[in-house]
Tab-separated table of N, CA and C in Angstrom:
chain	number	residue	atom	x	y	z
S	965	MET	N	87.649	143.043	109.766
S	965	MET	CA	87.715	142.360	110.913
S	965	MET	C	88.963	142.517	111.363
S	966	ASN	N	89.173	142.582	112.742
S	966	ASN	CA	90.529	142.792	113.469
S	966	ASN	C	90.847	141.360	114.308
S	967	GLU	N	91.927	141.001	114.277
S	967	GLU	CA	92.320	139.956	115.334
S	967	GLU	C	93.676	140.124	115.841
S	968	GLU	N	93.802	139.870	116.953
S	968	GLU	CA	95.197	139.983	117.616
S	968	GLU	C	95.625	138.599	118.228
S	969	ILE	N	96.935	138.149	117.896
S	969	ILE	CA	97.330	136.927	118.268
S	969	ILE	C	98.727	137.104	119.022
S	970	VAL	N	99.130	136.221	119.933
S	970	VAL	CA	100.365	136.150	120.511
S	970	VAL	C	101.339	134.995	119.988
S	971	LEU	N	102.378	135.230	119.606
S	971	LEU	CA	103.268	134.123	119.044
S	971	LEU	C	104.680	134.147	119.257
S	972	ASN	N	105.377	132.990	119.547
S	972	ASN	CA	106.822	133.222	119.806
S	972	ASN	C	107.432	133.380	118.443
S	973	PRO	N	108.813	133.576	118.368
S	973	PRO	CA	109.384	133.925	117.049
S	973	PRO	C	109.459	132.848	116.062
S	974	ASP	N	109.595	131.483	116.381
S	974	ASP	CA	109.387	130.340	115.617
S	974	ASP	C	108.125	130.383	114.995
S	975	GLU	N	106.977	130.427	115.838
S	975	GLU	CA	105.684	130.481	115.352
S	975	GLU	C	105.358	131.692	114.364
S	976	VAL	N	105.911	132.623	114.450
S	976	VAL	CA	105.861	133.840	113.552
S	976	VAL	C	106.207	133.332	112.151
S	977	LEU	N	107.482	132.707	112.257
S	977	LEU	CA	107.970	132.320	110.751
S	977	LEU	C	106.912	131.382	110.221
S	978	ASN	N	106.369	130.625	110.850
S	978	ASN	CA	105.406	129.362	110.240
S	978	ASN	C	104.087	130.180	109.758
S	979	TYR	N	103.852	131.228	110.665
S	979	TYR	CA	102.702	131.945	110.319
S	979	TYR	C	102.813	132.630	108.837
S	980	VAL	N	103.920	133.297	108.946
S	980	VAL	CA	104.282	134.039	107.591
S	980	VAL	C	104.273	132.888	106.230
S	981	LYS	N	104.946	131.901	106.663
S	981	LYS	CA	105.108	130.938	105.491
S	981	LYS	C	103.726	130.377	104.993
S	982	LEU	N	102.703	130.315	105.947
S	982	LEU	CA	101.352	129.528	105.542
S	982	LEU	C	100.404	130.660	105.202
S	983	ASN	N	100.575	132.100	105.682
S	983	ASN	CA	99.422	132.793	105.573
S	983	ASN	C	99.712	134.076	104.668
S	984	VAL	N	100.855	134.603	104.723
S	984	VAL	CA	101.166	135.763	103.934
S	984	VAL	C	101.480	135.427	102.307
S	985	LYS	N	100.700	136.179	101.684
S	985	LYS	CA	100.561	136.321	100.236
S	985	LYS	C	100.854	137.299	99.396
S	986	GLU	N	101.196	137.369	98.035
S	986	GLU	CA	101.693	138.569	97.394
S	986	GLU	C	100.504	139.444	97.316
S	987	GLU	N	100.813	140.678	97.499
S	987	GLU	CA	99.725	141.893	97.554
S	987	GLU	C	99.200	141.987	98.889
S	988	ASP	N	99.563	141.265	99.825
S	988	ASP	CA	99.055	141.555	101.124
S	988	ASP	C	99.991	142.703	101.640
S	989	THR	N	99.590	143.348	102.765
S	989	THR	CA	100.363	144.344	103.351
S	989	THR	C	101.108	143.770	104.663
S	990	LEU	N	102.366	144.212	104.947
S	990	LEU	CA	103.017	143.743	106.174
S	990	LEU	C	103.586	144.940	106.776
S	991	GLU	N	103.415	145.247	108.141
S	991	GLU	CA	104.001	146.315	108.751
S	991	GLU	C	104.808	145.498	109.845
S	992	ILE	N	106.126	145.368	109.736
S	992	ILE	CA	107.015	144.688	110.380
S	992	ILE	C	107.805	145.663	111.494
S	993	SER	N	107.707	145.576	112.698
S	993	SER	CA	108.455	146.204	113.758
S	993	SER	C	109.572	145.305	114.375
S	994	TYR	N	110.630	145.801	114.273
S	994	TYR	CA	111.786	144.999	114.812
S	994	TYR	C	112.889	145.895	115.294
S	995	ASN	N	113.505	145.568	116.547
S	995	ASN	CA	114.523	146.346	116.994
S	995	ASN	C	113.999	147.867	116.941
S	996	ARG	N	114.677	148.693	116.269
S	996	ARG	CA	114.170	150.157	116.332
S	996	ARG	C	113.528	150.460	114.738
S	997	ILE	N	113.148	149.608	114.110
S	997	ILE	CA	112.819	149.619	112.781
S	997	ILE	C	111.379	149.326	112.481
S	998	PHE	N	110.767	150.317	111.685
S	998	PHE	CA	109.339	150.034	111.336
S	998	PHE	C	109.308	149.778	109.741
S	999	ALA	N	109.028	148.772	109.283
S	999	ALA	CA	109.089	148.539	107.840
S	999	ALA	C	107.628	148.283	107.288
S	1000	PRO	N	106.880	149.128	106.741
S	1000	PRO	CA	105.465	148.832	106.161
S	1000	PRO	C	105.807	148.785	104.753
S	1001	GLY	N	104.967	147.859	104.194
S	1001	GLY	CA	104.978	147.715	102.677
S	1001	GLY	C	104.151	146.636	102.204
S	1002	GLU	N	103.938	146.551	100.766
S	1002	GLU	CA	103.182	145.599	100.144
S	1002	GLU	C	104.166	144.241	99.971
S	1003	VAL	N	103.650	143.105	100.008
S	1003	VAL	CA	104.458	141.876	99.885
S	1003	VAL	C	104.422	141.688	98.481
S	1004	LEU	N	105.704	141.578	97.899
S	1004	LEU	CA	105.984	141.129	96.481
S	1004	LEU	C	106.160	139.711	96.295
S	1005	ASP	N	106.822	139.162	97.342
S	1005	ASP	CA	107.174	137.689	97.395
S	1005	ASP	C	107.483	137.179	98.730
S	1006	VAL	N	107.117	135.862	98.822
S	1006	VAL	CA	107.549	135.131	100.053
S	1006	VAL	C	108.160	133.817	99.600
S	1007	LYS	N	109.621	133.820	99.956
S	1007	LYS	CA	110.341	132.711	99.587
S	1007	LYS	C	110.729	131.815	100.832
S	1008	VAL	N	110.601	130.504	100.370
S	1008	VAL	CA	111.148	129.613	101.519
S	1008	VAL	C	112.272	128.856	100.856
S	1009	GLU	N	113.322	128.977	101.477
S	1009	GLU	CA	114.634	128.432	100.984
S	1009	GLU	C	115.060	127.453	101.906
S	1010	GLU	N	116.037	126.542	101.446
S	1010	GLU	CA	116.638	125.745	102.422
S	1010	GLU	C	118.228	125.989	102.399
S	1011	GLU	N	118.885	126.126	103.559
S	1011	GLU	CA	120.333	126.429	103.549
S	1011	GLU	C	120.875	125.604	104.596
S	1012	PHE	N	121.761	124.820	104.451
S	1012	PHE	CA	122.308	123.895	105.575
S	1012	PHE	C	121.331	123.198	106.301
S	1013	GLY	N	120.296	122.820	105.670
S	1013	GLY	CA	119.214	122.066	106.435
S	1013	GLY	C	118.100	122.751	107.310
S	1014	ASP	N	118.462	124.170	107.142
S	1014	ASP	CA	117.503	125.097	107.953
S	1014	ASP	C	116.531	125.807	106.871
S	1015	GLU	N	115.407	125.844	107.294
S	1015	GLU	CA	114.450	126.586	106.219
S	1015	GLU	C	114.523	128.199	106.533
S	1016	LEU	N	114.672	128.752	105.467
S	1016	LEU	CA	114.666	130.260	105.663
S	1016	LEU	C	113.471	130.936	105.033
S	1017	ILE	N	112.846	132.000	105.577
S	1017	ILE	CA	111.538	132.636	105.169
S	1017	ILE	C	112.216	134.033	104.783
S	1018	ILE	N	112.126	134.349	103.397
S	1018	ILE	CA	112.640	135.704	103.022
S	1018	ILE	C	111.385	136.306	102.263
S	1019	ILE	N	111.147	137.648	102.699
S	1019	ILE	CA	110.125	138.409	102.320
S	1019	ILE	C	110.403	139.521	101.445
S	1020	SER	N	109.974	139.821	100.335
S	1020	SER	CA	110.471	140.981	99.470
S	1020	SER	C	109.149	141.719	99.616
S	1021	LEU	N	109.475	143.274	100.035
S	1021	LEU	CA	108.598	144.345	100.307
S	1021	LEU	C	108.868	145.421	99.529
S	1022	HIS	N	107.857	145.967	98.937
S	1022	HIS	CA	107.696	147.289	98.454
S	1022	HIS	C	107.356	148.274	99.492
S	1023	LEU	N	108.584	148.866	100.176
S	1023	LEU	CA	108.134	149.749	101.181
S	1023	LEU	C	107.192	150.979	100.685
S	1024	ASN	N	106.321	151.444	101.658
S	1024	ASN	CA	105.364	152.423	101.228
S	1024	ASN	C	105.668	153.656	102.001
S	1025	GLY	N	106.883	153.990	102.433
S	1025	GLY	CA	107.200	155.344	103.300
S	1025	GLY	C	107.264	156.384	102.264
S	1026	GLU	N	107.281	157.592	102.720
S	1026	GLU	CA	107.370	158.918	101.846
S	1026	GLU	C	108.892	159.157	101.502
S	1027	LEU	N	109.829	158.769	102.497
S	1027	LEU	CA	111.153	158.983	102.137
S	1027	LEU	C	111.826	157.799	101.514
S	1028	VAL	N	111.705	156.622	102.021
S	1028	VAL	CA	111.998	155.471	101.454
S	1028	VAL	C	110.897	154.596	100.975
S	1029	ASN	N	110.911	154.362	99.700
S	1029	ASN	CA	109.835	153.439	99.042
S	1029	ASN	C	110.377	152.455	98.082
S	1030	ASP	N	111.565	151.907	98.516
S	1030	ASP	CA	112.199	150.896	97.740
S	1030	ASP	C	111.746	149.648	98.015
S	1031	VAL	N	112.254	148.730	96.917
S	1031	VAL	CA	111.896	147.149	97.438
S	1031	VAL	C	113.163	146.655	98.351
S	1032	VAL	N	112.791	145.997	99.307
S	1032	VAL	CA	113.832	145.299	100.245
S	1032	VAL	C	113.462	143.857	100.316
S	1033	GLU	N	114.524	143.105	100.599
S	1033	GLU	CA	114.303	141.664	100.968
S	1033	GLU	C	114.789	141.528	102.524
S	1034	ILE	N	113.821	140.823	103.324
S	1034	ILE	CA	114.053	140.741	104.604
S	1034	ILE	C	114.169	139.310	104.781
S	1035	ASN	N	115.042	138.817	105.425
S	1035	ASN	CA	115.387	137.454	105.961
S	1035	ASN	C	114.814	137.386	107.328
S	1036	LEU	N	113.592	136.780	107.545
S	1036	LEU	CA	113.012	136.723	108.712
S	1036	LEU	C	113.656	136.022	109.649
S	1037	ASN	N	114.501	134.998	109.398
S	1037	ASN	CA	115.348	134.144	110.415
S	1037	ASN	C	116.302	134.988	110.983
S	1038	ASP	N	116.921	136.005	110.149
S	1038	ASP	CA	117.951	136.862	110.808
S	1038	ASP	C	117.351	137.772	111.822
S	1039	ILE	N	116.058	138.119	111.708
S	1039	ILE	CA	115.642	139.082	112.822
S	1039	ILE	C	114.566	138.523	113.642
S	1040	LYS	N	114.390	137.199	113.535
S	1040	LYS	CA	113.140	136.744	114.362
S	1040	LYS	C	113.257	137.049	115.792
S	1041	ASP	N	114.497	136.966	116.411
S	1041	ASP	CA	114.583	137.275	117.869
S	1041	ASP	C	114.645	138.781	118.212
S	1042	ASP	N	114.736	139.544	117.081
S	1042	ASP	CA	114.335	141.134	117.398
S	1042	ASP	C	113.032	141.555	117.145
S	1043	LEU	N	112.199	140.789	116.575
S	1043	LEU	CA	110.744	141.113	116.235
S	1043	LEU	C	109.799	141.556	117.381
S	1044	LEU	N	109.183	142.474	117.261
S	1044	LEU	CA	108.246	143.060	118.141
S	1044	LEU	C	106.796	142.956	117.978
S	1045	GLU	N	106.525	143.158	116.636
S	1045	GLU	CA	105.127	143.143	116.151
S	1045	GLU	C	105.021	143.026	114.578
S	1046	ILE	N	103.918	142.164	114.184
S	1046	ILE	CA	103.773	142.239	112.803
S	1046	ILE	C	102.407	142.516	112.442
S	1047	CYS	N	102.093	143.447	111.607
S	1047	CYS	CA	100.630	143.672	111.323
S	1047	CYS	C	100.624	143.182	109.848
S	1048	HIS	N	99.483	142.034	109.784
S	1048	HIS	CA	99.298	141.476	108.540
S	1048	HIS	C	98.054	141.910	108.137
S	1049	ILE	N	97.838	142.570	107.005
S	1049	ILE	CA	96.532	143.261	106.261
S	1049	ILE	C	96.335	142.501	104.947
S	1050	THR	N	95.046	141.915	104.795
S	1050	THR	CA	94.746	141.418	103.567
S	1050	THR	C	93.357	142.233	103.103
S	1051	ASP	N	92.713	141.618	102.122
S	1051	ASP	CA	91.530	142.315	101.839
S	1051	ASP	C	90.232	141.897	102.789
S	1052	GLU	N	90.599	140.804	103.672
S	1052	GLU	CA	89.433	140.397	104.603
S	1052	GLU	C	89.607	140.815	105.937
S	1053	LYS	N	90.875	140.989	106.301
S	1053	LYS	CA	90.920	141.262	107.766
S	1053	LYS	C	92.531	141.675	108.053
S	1054	LYS	N	92.607	142.094	109.294
S	1054	LYS	CA	93.904	142.850	109.733
S	1054	LYS	C	94.240	142.010	111.054
S	1055	THR	N	95.407	141.311	110.908
S	1055	THR	CA	95.866	140.610	112.009
S	1055	THR	C	97.086	141.095	112.648
S	1056	ILE	N	97.149	141.537	113.959
S	1056	ILE	CA	98.261	141.889	114.772
S	1056	ILE	C	98.860	140.860	115.385
S	1057	ILE	N	100.181	140.618	115.065
S	1057	ILE	CA	100.906	139.560	115.859
S	1057	ILE	C	101.805	140.027	116.803
S	1058	VAL	N	101.591	139.993	117.972
S	1058	VAL	CA	102.473	140.327	119.060
S	1058	VAL	C	103.523	139.157	119.427
S	1059	ILE	N	104.829	139.527	119.350
S	1059	ILE	CA	105.903	138.673	119.518
S	1059	ILE	C	106.138	138.501	120.990
S	1060	GLU	N	106.120	137.236	121.441
S	1060	GLU	CA	106.787	137.044	122.811
S	1060	GLU	C	107.574	135.641	122.816
S	1061	ASP	N	108.591	135.837	123.638
S	1061	ASP	CA	109.495	134.702	123.856
S	1061	ASP	C	108.849	133.540	124.573
């Protein structure tokens, strides 16, 4: 099943915190970067009273297949689209201000 939703940057952070689990696939498009990979961990941390959402991804590219950590708070304003794939469905999140 495919679904497309439109969210603002802050709503995307909340969506990731509530819906993205380990072993899901995320395809993150931001600025000029496309980072597809398997989710290894979703961390919610607090820093100076602000909530941070940090995703660990095992990239599944042919040239780059390393593990990276992405602080979504740092790139939320540059996000273009996120594709969240689980065993049950594929959700395409289009980011609008």
